[in-house]
mmCIF file of N, CA and C in Angstrom:
data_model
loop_
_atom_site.group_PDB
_atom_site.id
_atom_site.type_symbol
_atom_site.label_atom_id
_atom_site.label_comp_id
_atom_site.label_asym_id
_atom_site.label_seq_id
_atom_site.Cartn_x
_atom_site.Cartn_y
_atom_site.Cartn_z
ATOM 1 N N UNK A 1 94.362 19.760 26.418
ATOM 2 C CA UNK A 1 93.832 20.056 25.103
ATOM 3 C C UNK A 1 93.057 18.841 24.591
ATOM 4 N N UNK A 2 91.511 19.004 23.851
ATOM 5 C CA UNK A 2 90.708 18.099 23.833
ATOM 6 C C UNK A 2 91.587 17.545 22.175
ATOM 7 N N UNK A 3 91.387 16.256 21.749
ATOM 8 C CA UNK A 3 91.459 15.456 20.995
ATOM 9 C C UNK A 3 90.882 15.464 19.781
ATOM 10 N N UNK A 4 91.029 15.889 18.438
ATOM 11 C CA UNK A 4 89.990 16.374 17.248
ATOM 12 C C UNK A 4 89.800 14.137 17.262
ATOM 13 N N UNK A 5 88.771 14.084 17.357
ATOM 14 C CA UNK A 5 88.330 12.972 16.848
ATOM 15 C C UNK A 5 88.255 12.726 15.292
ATOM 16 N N UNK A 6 88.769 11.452 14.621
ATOM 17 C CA UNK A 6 88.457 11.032 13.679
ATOM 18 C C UNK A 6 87.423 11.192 12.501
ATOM 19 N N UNK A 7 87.510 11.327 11.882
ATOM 20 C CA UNK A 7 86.126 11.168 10.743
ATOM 21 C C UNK A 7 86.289 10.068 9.937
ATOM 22 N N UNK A 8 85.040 9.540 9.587
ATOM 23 C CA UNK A 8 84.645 8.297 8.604
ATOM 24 C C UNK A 8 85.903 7.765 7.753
ATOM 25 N N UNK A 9 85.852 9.031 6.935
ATOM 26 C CA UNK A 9 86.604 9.484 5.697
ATOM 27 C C UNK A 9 88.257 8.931 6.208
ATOM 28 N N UNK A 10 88.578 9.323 7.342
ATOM 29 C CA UNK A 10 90.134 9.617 7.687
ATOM 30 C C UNK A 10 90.432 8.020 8.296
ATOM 31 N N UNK A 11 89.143 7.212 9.032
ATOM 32 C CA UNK A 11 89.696 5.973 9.586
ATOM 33 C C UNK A 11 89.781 5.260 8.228
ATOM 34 N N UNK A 12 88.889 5.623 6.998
ATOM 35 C CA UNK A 12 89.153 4.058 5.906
ATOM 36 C C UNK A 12 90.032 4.697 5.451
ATOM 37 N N UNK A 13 91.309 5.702 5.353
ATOM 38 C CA UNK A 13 91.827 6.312 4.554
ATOM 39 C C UNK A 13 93.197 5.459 5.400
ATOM 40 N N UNK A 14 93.474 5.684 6.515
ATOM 41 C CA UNK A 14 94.231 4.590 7.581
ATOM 42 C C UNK A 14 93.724 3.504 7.719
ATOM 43 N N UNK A 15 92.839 2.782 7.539
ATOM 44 C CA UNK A 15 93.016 1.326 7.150
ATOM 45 C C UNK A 15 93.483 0.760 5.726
ATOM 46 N N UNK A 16 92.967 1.219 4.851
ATOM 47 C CA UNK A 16 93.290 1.450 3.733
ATOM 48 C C UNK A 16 95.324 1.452 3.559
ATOM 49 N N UNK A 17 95.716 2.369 4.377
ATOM 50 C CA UNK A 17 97.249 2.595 4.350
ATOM 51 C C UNK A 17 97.637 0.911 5.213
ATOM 52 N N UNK A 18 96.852 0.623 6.164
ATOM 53 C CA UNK A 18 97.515 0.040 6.827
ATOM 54 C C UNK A 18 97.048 -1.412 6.308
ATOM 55 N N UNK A 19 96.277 -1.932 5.551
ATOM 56 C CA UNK A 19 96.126 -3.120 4.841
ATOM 57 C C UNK A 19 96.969 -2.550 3.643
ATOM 58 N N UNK A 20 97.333 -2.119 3.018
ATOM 59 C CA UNK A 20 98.443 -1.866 1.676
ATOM 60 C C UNK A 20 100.112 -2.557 2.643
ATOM 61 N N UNK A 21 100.286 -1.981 3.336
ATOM 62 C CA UNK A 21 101.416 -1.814 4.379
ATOM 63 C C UNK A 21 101.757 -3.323 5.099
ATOM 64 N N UNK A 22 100.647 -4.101 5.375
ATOM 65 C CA UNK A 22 100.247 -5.263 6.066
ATOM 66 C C UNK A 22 100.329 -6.397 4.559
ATOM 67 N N UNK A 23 99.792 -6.223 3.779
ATOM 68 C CA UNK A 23 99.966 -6.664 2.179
ATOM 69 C C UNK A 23 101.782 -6.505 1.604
ATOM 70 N N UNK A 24 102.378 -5.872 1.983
ATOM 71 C CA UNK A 24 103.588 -5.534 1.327
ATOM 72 C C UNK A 24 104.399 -6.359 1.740
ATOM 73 N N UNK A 25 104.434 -6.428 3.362
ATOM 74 C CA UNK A 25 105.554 -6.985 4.357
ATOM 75 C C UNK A 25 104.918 -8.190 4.371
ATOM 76 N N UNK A 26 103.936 -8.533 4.336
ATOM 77 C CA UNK A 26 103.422 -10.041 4.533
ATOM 78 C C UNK A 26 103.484 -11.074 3.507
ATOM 79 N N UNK A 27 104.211 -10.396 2.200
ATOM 80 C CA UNK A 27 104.390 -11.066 0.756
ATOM 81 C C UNK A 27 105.459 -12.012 0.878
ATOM 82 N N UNK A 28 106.384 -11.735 1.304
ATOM 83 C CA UNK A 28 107.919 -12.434 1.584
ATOM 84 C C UNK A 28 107.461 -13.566 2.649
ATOM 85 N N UNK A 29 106.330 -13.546 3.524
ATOM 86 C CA UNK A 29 106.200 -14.725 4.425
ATOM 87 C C UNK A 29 105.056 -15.616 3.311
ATOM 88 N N UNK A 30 104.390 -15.422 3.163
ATOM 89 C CA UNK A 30 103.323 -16.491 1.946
ATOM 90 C C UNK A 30 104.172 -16.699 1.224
ATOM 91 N N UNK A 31 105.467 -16.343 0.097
ATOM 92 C CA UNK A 31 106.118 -17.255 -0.667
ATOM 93 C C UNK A 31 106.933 -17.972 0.319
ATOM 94 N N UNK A 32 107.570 -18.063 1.473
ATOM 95 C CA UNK A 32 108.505 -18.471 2.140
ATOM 96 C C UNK A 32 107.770 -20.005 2.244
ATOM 97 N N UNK A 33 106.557 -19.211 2.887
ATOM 98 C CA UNK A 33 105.705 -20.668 2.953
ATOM 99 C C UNK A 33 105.361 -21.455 1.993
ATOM 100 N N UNK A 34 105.099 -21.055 0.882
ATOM 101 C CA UNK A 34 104.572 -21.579 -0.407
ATOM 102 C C UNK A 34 105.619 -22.717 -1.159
ATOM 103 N N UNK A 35 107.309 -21.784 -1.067
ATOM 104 C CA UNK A 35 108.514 -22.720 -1.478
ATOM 105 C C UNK A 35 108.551 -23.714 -0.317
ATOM 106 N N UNK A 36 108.270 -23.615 1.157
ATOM 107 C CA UNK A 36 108.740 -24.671 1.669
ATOM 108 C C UNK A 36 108.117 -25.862 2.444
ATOM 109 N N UNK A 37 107.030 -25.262 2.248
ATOM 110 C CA UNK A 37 105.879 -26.441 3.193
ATOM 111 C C UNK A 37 104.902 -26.772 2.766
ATOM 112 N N UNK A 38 103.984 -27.183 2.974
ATOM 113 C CA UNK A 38 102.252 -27.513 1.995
ATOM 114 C C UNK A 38 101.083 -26.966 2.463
ATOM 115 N N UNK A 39 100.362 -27.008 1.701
ATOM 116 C CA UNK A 39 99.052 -26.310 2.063
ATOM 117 C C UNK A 39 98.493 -26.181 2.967
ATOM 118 N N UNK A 40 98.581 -26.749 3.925
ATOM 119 C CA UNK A 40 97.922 -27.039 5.467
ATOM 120 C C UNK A 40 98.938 -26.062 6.406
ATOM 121 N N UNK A 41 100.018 -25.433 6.039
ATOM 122 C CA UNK A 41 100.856 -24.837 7.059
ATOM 123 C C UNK A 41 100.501 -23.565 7.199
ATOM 124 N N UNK A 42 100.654 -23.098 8.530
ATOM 125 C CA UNK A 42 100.376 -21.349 7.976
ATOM 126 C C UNK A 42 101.346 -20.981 9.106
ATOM 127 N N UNK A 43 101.300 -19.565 9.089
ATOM 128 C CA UNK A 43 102.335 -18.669 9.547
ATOM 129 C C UNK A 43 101.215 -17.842 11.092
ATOM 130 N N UNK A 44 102.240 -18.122 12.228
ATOM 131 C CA UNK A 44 101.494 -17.634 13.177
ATOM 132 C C UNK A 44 102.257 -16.593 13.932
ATOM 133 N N UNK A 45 102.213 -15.113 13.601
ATOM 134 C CA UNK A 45 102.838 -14.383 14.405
ATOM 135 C C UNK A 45 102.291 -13.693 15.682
ATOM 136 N N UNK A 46 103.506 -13.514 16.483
ATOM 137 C CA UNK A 46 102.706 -12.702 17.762
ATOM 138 C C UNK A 46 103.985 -11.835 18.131
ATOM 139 N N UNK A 47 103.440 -10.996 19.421
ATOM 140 C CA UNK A 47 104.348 -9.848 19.690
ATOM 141 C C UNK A 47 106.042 -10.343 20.107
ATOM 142 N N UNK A 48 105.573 -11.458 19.764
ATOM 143 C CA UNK A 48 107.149 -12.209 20.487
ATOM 144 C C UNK A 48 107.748 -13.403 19.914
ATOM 145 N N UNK A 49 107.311 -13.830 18.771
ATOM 146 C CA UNK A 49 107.173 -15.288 18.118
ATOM 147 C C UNK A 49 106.842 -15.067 16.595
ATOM 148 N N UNK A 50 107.298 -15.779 16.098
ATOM 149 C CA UNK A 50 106.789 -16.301 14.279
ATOM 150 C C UNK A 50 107.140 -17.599 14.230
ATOM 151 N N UNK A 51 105.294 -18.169 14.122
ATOM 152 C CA UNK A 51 106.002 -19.987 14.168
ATOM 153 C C UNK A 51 105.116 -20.250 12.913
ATOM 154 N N UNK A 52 105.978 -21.540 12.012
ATOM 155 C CA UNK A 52 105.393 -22.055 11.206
ATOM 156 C C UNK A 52 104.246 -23.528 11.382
ATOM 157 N N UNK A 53 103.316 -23.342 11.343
ATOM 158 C CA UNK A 53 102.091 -24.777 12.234
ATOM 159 C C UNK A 53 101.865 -24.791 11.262
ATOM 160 N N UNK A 54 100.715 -26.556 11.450
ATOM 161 C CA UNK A 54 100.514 -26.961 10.412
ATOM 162 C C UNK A 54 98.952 -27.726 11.200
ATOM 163 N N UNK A 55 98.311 -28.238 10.626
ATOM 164 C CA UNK A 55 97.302 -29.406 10.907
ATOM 165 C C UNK A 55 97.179 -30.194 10.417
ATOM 166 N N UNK A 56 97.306 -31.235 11.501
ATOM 167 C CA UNK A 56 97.000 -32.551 10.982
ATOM 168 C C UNK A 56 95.833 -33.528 10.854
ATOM 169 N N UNK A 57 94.829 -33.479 11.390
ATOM 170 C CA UNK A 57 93.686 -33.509 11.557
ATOM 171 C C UNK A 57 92.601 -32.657 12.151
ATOM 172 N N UNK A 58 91.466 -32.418 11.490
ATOM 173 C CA UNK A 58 90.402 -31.735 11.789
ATOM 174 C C UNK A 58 89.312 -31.712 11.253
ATOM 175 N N UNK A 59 88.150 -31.964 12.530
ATOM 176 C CA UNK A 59 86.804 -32.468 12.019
ATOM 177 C C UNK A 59 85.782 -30.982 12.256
ATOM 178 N N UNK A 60 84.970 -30.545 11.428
ATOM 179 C CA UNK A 60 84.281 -29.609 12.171
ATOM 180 C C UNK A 60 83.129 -30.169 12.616
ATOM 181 N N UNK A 61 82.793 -29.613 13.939
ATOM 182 C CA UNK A 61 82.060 -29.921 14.814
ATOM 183 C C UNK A 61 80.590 -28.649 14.393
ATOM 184 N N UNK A 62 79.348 -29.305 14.195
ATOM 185 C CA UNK A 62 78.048 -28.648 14.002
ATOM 186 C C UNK A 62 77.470 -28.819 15.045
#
């Protein structure tokens, strides 16, 4: 059975859900960070890991 493909309308309607959703759960990690580390730290998740990094130096290169 073929696949009804998507419309315009229906992918921003699911991104839309899924940045609200991504915004909700991701609130509790920005204050976590905010009470405990400084501005330079950020939060790096992956399918297997949540690490808190930071930088210590950095030049941008033109």
């Amino acid at each position: 059975m073929e696949q009804k493909s998507k419309t315009m309308g229906e992918d921003r309607k699911n991104s839309k859900q899924l940045m609200d959703e991504l915004e909700l759960i991701s609130a509790p990690l920005v204050a976590f960070v905010k009470d405990n580390f400084h501005p330079h730290s950020r939060i790096e998740i992956t399918s297997d890991s949540v690490k808190v990094v930071e930088d210590v130096i950095g030049i941008p290169i033109n």
